[in-house]
mmCIF file of C-alpha atoms in Angstrom:
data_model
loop_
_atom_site.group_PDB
_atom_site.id
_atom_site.type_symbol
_atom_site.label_atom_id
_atom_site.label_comp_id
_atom_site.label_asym_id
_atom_site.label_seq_id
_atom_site.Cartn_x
_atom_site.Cartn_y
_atom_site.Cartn_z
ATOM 1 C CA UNK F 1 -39.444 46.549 20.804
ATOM 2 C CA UNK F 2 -40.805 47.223 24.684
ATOM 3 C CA UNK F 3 -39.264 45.323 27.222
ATOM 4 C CA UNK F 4 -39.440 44.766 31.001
ATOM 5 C CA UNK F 5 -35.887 45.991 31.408
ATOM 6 C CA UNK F 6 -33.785 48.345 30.847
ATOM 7 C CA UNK F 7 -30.036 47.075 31.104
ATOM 8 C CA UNK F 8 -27.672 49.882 32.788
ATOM 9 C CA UNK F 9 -24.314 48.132 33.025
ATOM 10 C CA UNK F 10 -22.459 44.575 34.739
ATOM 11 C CA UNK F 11 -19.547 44.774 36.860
ATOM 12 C CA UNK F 12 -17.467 41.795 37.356
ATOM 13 C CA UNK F 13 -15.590 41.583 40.915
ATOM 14 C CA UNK F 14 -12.465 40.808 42.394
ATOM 15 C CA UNK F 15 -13.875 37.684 44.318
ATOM 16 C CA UNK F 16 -15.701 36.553 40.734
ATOM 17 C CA UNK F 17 -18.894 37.160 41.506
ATOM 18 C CA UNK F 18 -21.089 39.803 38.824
ATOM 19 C CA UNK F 19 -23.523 43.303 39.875
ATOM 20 C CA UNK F 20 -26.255 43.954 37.082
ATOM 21 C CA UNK F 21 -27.519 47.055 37.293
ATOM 22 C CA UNK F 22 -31.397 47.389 35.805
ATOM 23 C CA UNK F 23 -34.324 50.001 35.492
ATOM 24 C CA UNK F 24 -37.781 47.961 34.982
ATOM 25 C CA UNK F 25 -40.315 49.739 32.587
ATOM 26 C CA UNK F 26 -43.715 49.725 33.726
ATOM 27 C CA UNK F 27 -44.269 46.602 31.958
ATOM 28 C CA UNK F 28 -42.983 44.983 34.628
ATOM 29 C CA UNK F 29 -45.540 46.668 37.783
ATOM 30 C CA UNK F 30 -46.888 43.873 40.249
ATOM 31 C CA UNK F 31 -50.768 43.484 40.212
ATOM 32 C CA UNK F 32 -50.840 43.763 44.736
ATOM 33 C CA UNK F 33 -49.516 47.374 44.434
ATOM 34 C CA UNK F 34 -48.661 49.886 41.730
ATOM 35 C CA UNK F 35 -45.059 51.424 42.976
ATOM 36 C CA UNK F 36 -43.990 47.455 43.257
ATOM 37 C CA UNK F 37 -42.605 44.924 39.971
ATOM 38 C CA UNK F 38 -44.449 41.733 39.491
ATOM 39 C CA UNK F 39 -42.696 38.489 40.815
ATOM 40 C CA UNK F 40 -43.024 36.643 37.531
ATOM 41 C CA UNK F 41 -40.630 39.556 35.336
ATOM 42 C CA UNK F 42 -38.054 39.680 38.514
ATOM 43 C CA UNK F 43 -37.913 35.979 37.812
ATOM 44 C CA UNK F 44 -37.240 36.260 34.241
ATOM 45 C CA UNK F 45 -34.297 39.089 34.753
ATOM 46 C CA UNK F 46 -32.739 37.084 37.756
ATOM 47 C CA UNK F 47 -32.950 34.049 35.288
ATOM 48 C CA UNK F 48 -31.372 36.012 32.753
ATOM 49 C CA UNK F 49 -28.274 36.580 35.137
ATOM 50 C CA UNK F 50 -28.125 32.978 36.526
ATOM 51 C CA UNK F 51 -28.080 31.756 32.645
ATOM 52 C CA UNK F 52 -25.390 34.044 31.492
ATOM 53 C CA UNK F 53 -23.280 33.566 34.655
ATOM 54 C CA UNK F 54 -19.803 31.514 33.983
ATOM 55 C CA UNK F 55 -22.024 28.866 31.561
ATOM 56 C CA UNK F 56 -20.412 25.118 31.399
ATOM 57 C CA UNK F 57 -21.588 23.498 27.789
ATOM 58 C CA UNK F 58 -22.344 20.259 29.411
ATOM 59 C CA UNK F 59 -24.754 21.968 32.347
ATOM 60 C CA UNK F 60 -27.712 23.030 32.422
ATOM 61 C CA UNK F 61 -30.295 24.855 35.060
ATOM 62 C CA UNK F 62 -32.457 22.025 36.370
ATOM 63 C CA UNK F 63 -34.195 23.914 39.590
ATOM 64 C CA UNK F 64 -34.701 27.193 40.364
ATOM 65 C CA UNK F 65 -35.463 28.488 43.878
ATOM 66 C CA UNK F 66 -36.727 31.882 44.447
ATOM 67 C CA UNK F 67 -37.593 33.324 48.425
ATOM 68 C CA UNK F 68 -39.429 36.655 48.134
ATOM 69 C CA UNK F 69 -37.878 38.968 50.927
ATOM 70 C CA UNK F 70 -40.254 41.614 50.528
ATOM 71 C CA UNK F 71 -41.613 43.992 48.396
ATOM 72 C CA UNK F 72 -40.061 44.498 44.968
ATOM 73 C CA UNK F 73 -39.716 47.974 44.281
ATOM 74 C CA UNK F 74 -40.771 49.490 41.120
ATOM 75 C CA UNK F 75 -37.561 51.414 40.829
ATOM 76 C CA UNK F 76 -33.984 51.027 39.581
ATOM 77 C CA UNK F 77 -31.773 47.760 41.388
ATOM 78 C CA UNK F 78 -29.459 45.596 41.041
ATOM 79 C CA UNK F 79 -28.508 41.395 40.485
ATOM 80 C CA UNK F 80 -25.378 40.114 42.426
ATOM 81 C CA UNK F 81 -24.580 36.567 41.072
ATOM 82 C CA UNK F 82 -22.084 34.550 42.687
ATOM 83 C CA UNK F 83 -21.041 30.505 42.490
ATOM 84 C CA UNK F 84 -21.764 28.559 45.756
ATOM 85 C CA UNK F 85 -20.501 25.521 44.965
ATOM 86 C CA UNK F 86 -18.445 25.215 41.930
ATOM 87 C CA UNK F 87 -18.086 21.372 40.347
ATOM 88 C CA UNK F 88 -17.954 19.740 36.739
ATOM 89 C CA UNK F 89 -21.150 18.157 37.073
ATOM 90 C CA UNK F 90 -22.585 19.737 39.926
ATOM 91 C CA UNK F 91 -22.883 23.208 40.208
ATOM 92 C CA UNK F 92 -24.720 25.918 42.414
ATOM 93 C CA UNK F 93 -24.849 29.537 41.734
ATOM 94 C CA UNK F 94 -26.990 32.227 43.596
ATOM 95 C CA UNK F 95 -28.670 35.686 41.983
ATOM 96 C CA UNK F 96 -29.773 37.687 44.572
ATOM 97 C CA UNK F 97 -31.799 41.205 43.821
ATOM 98 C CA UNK F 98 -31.560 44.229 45.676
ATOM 99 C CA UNK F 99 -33.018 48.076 45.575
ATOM 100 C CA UNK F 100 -32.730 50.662 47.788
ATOM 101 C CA UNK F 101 -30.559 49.195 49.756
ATOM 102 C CA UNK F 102 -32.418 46.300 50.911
ATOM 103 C CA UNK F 103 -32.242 42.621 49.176
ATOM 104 C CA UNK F 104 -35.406 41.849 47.753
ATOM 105 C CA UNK F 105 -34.983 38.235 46.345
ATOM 106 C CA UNK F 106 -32.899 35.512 46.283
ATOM 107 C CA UNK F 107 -33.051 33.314 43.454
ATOM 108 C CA UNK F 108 -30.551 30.088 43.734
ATOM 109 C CA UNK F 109 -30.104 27.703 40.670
ATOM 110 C CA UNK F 110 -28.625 23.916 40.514
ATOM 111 C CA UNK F 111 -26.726 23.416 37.190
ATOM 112 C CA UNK F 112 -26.379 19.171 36.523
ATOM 113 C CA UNK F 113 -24.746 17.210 34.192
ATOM 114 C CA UNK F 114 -26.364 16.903 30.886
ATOM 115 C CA UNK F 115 -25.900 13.477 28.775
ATOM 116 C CA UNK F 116 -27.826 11.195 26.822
ATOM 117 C CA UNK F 117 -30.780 8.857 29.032
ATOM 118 C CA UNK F 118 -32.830 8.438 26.628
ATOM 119 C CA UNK F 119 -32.924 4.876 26.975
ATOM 120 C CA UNK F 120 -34.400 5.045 30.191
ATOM 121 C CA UNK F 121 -36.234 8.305 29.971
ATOM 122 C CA UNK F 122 -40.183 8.135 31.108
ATOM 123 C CA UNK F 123 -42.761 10.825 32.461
ATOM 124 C CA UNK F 124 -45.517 10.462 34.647
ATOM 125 C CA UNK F 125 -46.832 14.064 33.792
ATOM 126 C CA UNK F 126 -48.915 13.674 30.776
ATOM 127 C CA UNK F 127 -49.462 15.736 28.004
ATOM 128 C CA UNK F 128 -52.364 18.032 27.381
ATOM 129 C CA UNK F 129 -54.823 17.998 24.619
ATOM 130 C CA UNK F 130 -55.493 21.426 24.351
ATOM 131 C CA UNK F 131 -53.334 23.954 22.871
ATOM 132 C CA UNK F 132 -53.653 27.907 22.840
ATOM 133 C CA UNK F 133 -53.787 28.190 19.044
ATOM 134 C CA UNK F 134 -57.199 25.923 19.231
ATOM 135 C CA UNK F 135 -58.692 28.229 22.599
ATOM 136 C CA UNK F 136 -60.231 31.896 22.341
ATOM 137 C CA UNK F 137 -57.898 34.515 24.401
ATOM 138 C CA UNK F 138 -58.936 34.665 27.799
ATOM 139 C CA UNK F 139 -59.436 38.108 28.967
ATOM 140 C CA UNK F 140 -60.226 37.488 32.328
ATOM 141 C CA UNK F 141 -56.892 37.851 33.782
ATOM 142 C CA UNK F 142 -56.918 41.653 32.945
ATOM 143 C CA UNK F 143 -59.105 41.464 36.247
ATOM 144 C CA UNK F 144 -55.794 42.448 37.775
ATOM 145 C CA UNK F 145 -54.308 44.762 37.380
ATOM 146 C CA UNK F 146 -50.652 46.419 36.644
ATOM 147 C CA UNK F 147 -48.641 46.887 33.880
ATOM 148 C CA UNK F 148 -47.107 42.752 33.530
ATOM 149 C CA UNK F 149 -50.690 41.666 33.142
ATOM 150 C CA UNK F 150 -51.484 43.919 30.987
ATOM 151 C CA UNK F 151 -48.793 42.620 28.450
ATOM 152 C CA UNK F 152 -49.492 38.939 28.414
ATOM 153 C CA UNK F 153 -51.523 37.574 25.926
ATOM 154 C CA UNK F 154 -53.801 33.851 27.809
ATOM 155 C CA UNK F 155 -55.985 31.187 26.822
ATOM 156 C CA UNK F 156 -57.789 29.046 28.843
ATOM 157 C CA UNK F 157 -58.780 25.578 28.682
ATOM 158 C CA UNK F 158 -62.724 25.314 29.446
ATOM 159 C CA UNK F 159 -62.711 22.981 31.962
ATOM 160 C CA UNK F 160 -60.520 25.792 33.740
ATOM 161 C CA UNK F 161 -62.666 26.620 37.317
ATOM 162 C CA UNK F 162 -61.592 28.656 40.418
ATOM 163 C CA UNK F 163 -58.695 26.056 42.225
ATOM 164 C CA UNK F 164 -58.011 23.976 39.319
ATOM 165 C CA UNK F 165 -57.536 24.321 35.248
ATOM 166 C CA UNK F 166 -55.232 25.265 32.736
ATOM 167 C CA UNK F 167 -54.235 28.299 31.161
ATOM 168 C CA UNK F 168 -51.560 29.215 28.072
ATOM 169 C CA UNK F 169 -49.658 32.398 28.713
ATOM 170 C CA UNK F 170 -47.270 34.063 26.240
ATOM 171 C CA UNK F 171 -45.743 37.690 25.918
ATOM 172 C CA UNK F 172 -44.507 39.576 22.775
ATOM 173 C CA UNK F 173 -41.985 41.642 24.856
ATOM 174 C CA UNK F 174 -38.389 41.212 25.628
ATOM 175 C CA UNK F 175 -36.939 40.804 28.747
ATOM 176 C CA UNK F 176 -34.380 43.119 28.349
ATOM 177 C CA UNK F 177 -34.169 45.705 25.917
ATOM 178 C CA UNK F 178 -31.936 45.029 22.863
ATOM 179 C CA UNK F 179 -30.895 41.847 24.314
ATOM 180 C CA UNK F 180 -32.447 38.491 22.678
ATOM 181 C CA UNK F 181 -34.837 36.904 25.223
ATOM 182 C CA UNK F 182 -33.873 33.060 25.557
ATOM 183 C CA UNK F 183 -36.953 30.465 25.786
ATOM 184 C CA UNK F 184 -35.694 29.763 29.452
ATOM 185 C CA UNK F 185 -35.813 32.855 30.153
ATOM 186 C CA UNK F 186 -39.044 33.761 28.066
ATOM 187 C CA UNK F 187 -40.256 31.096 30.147
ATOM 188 C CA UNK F 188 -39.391 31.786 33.646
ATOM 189 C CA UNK F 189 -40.465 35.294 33.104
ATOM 190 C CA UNK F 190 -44.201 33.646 33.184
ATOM 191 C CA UNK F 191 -44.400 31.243 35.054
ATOM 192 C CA UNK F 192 -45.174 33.256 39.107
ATOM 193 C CA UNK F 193 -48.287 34.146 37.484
ATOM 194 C CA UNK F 194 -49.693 30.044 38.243
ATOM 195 C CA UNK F 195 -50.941 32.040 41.670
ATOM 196 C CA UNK F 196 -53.631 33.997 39.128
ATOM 197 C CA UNK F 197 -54.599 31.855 36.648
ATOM 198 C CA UNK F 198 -57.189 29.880 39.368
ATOM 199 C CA UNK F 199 -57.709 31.461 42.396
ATOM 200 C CA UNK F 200 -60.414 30.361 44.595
ATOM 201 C CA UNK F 201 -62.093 33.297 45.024
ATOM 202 C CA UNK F 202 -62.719 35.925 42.313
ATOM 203 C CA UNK F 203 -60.365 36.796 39.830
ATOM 204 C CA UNK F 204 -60.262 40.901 40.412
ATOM 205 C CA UNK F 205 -59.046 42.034 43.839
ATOM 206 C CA UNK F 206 -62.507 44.481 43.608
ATOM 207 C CA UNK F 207 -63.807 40.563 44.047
ATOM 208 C CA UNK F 208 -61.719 39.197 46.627
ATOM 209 C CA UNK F 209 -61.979 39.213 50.340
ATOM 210 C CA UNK F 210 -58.701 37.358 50.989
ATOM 211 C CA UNK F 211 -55.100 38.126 49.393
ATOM 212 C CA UNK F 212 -52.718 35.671 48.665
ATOM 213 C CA UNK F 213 -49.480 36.787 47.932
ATOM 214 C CA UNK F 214 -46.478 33.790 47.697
ATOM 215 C CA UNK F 215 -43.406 34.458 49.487
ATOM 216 C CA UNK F 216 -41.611 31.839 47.227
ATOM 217 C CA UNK F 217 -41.556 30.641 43.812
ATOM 218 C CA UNK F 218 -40.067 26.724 43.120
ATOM 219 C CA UNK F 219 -39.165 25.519 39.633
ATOM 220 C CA UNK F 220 -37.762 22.033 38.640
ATOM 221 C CA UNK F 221 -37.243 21.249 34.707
ATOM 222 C CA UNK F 222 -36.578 17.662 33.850
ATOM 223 C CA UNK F 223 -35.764 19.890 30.727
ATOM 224 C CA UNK F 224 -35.633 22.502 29.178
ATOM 225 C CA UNK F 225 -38.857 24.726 27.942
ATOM 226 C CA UNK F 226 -38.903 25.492 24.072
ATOM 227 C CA UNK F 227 -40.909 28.175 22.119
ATOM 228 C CA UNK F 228 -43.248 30.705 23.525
ATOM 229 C CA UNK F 229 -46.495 29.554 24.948
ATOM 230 C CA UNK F 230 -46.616 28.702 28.860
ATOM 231 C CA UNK F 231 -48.586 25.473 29.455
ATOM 232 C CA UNK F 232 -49.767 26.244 33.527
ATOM 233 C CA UNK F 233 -52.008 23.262 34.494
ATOM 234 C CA UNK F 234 -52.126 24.623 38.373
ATOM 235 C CA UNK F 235 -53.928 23.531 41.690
ATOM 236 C CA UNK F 236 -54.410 26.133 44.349
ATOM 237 C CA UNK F 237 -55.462 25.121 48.013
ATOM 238 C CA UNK F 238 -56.101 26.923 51.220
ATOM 239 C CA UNK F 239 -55.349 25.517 54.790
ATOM 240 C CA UNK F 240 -57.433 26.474 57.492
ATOM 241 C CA UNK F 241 -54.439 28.286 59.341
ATOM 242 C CA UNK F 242 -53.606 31.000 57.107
ATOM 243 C CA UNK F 243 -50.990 28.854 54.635
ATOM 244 C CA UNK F 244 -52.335 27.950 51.108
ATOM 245 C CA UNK F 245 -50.452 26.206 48.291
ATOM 246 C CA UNK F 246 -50.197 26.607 44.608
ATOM 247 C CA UNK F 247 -48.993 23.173 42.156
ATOM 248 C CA UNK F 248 -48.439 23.628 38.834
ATOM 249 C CA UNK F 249 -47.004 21.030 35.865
ATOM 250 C CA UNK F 250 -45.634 23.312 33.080
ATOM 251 C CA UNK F 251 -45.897 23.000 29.662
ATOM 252 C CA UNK F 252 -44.709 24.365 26.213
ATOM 253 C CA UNK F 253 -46.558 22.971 22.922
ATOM 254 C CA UNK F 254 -44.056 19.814 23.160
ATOM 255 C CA UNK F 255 -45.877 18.686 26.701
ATOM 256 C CA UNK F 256 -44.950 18.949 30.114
ATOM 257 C CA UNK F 257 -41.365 19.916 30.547
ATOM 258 C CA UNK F 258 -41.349 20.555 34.492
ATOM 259 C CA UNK F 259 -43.467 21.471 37.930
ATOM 260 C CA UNK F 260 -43.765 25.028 40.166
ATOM 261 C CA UNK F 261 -44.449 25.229 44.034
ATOM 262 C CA UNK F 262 -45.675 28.190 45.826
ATOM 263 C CA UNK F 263 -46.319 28.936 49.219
ATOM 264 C CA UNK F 264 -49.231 31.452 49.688
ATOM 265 C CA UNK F 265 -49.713 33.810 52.519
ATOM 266 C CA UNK F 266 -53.660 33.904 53.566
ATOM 267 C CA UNK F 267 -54.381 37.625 54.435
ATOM 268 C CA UNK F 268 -57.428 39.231 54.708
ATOM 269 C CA UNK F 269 -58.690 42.441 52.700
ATOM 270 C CA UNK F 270 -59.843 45.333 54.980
#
């Protein structure tokens, strides 16, 4: 089955901490520039390493913060995981990508407590009424281009309009080749791509007069994502200074199950 990875080998180290080394497949090629990987695969893989990293049975990953350092290369790298601050119900751990000698993200991941709050548990997010299975596929999004867009499969709600909507994303390929992709990480592999699903203006770059890349990508779960459609009900807004904003509640067919942040980068197209 195609994949975005390629797995090479893992290394554990004296001091604990664990070096992945990965080859993406050209599944995995950013939409901004063809020799680059998309942000929303990277995610996935450095997800991958932050789940399998020194798991606790009664934690789970609650937030995930990724800061973009630069471009991601489209070329072989690695995933050094470490733990920050080690607890029982309190943990932090830290996946941080690199190629070429030069770190390209750095993903950091609270693990908390999991037990049974059910009797006081409440959401403000609501569920949506739409679902993909009742939408026809949305082929707009093949307005960008590169080799991750190209493999996801999107539906979009019809209210959907440029700065607002919702869109269902899913992708029949693995995250790593021969390894089972997990929902979380089937999940987190998606969800960067909120920035596309409404921009503001046009929705090819042969249409757009302004970029806007995000040089971060936040995710909070108040729990964890099941199955394989992506739920993005996104807002995208641009300041007047050059700073713009992307919101987004997430969803899988079960409702909302968390919320993504990402801070956009205004720059103009010559």
């Amino acid at each position: 089955m195609a994949s975005y990875y390629q797995f090479i080998n893992r290394e554990t180290q004296s001091d604990g901490s664990v070096i992945a080394h990965y080859q993406p497949t050209l599944h995995a090629q950013g939409a901004w520039n063809d020799h680059e990987q998309h942000m929303a695969p990277a995610t996935g893989v450095l997800a991958r390493e932050l789940e399998i990293f020194s798991p606790q049975s009664n934690l789970r990953i609650a937030r995930i913060s990724l800061d973009i350092l630069g471009l991601i290369p489209l070329q072989e790298f690695t995933i050094t995981t470490r733990c920050i601050r080690p607890g029982k119900t309190i943990e932090l751990i830290e996946a941080v990508m690199s190629c070429a000698g030069r770190d390209c993200i750095i993903a950091r991941a609270w693990r908390l407590l999991t037990q049974d709050t059910s009797e006081i548990a409440g959401l403000e997010d609501l569920a949506v009424d739409s679902n993909p299975y009742d939408l026809p596929m949305w082929e707009d999004m093949k307005g960008w281009p590169g080799g991750f867009i190209e493999s996801i499969q999107s539906a979009a709600d019809p209210d959907r309009r440029p700065g607002k909507g919702l869109v269902w994303l899913t992708t029949d390929l693995d995250m790593v080749e021969g390894e089972v992709t997990s929902d979380l990480v089937h999940f987190m592999g998606l969800v960067d791509t909120a920035n596309g699903v409404v921009p503001r203006k046009g929705l090819s770059l042969s249409e757009m007069q302004w970029a806007f890349p995000n040089t971060d990508l936040q995710i909070h779960m108040h729990r964890l994502p099941q199955g394989k459609w992506l739920g993005i009900e996104a807002v995208q807004q641009y300041g007047d200074d050059g700073i713009g904003l992307t919101s987004a509640i997430l969803h899988d067919l079960h409702g909302p199950f968390g919320r993504s942040e990402q801070i956009l980068t205004l720059r103009q197209i010559q």
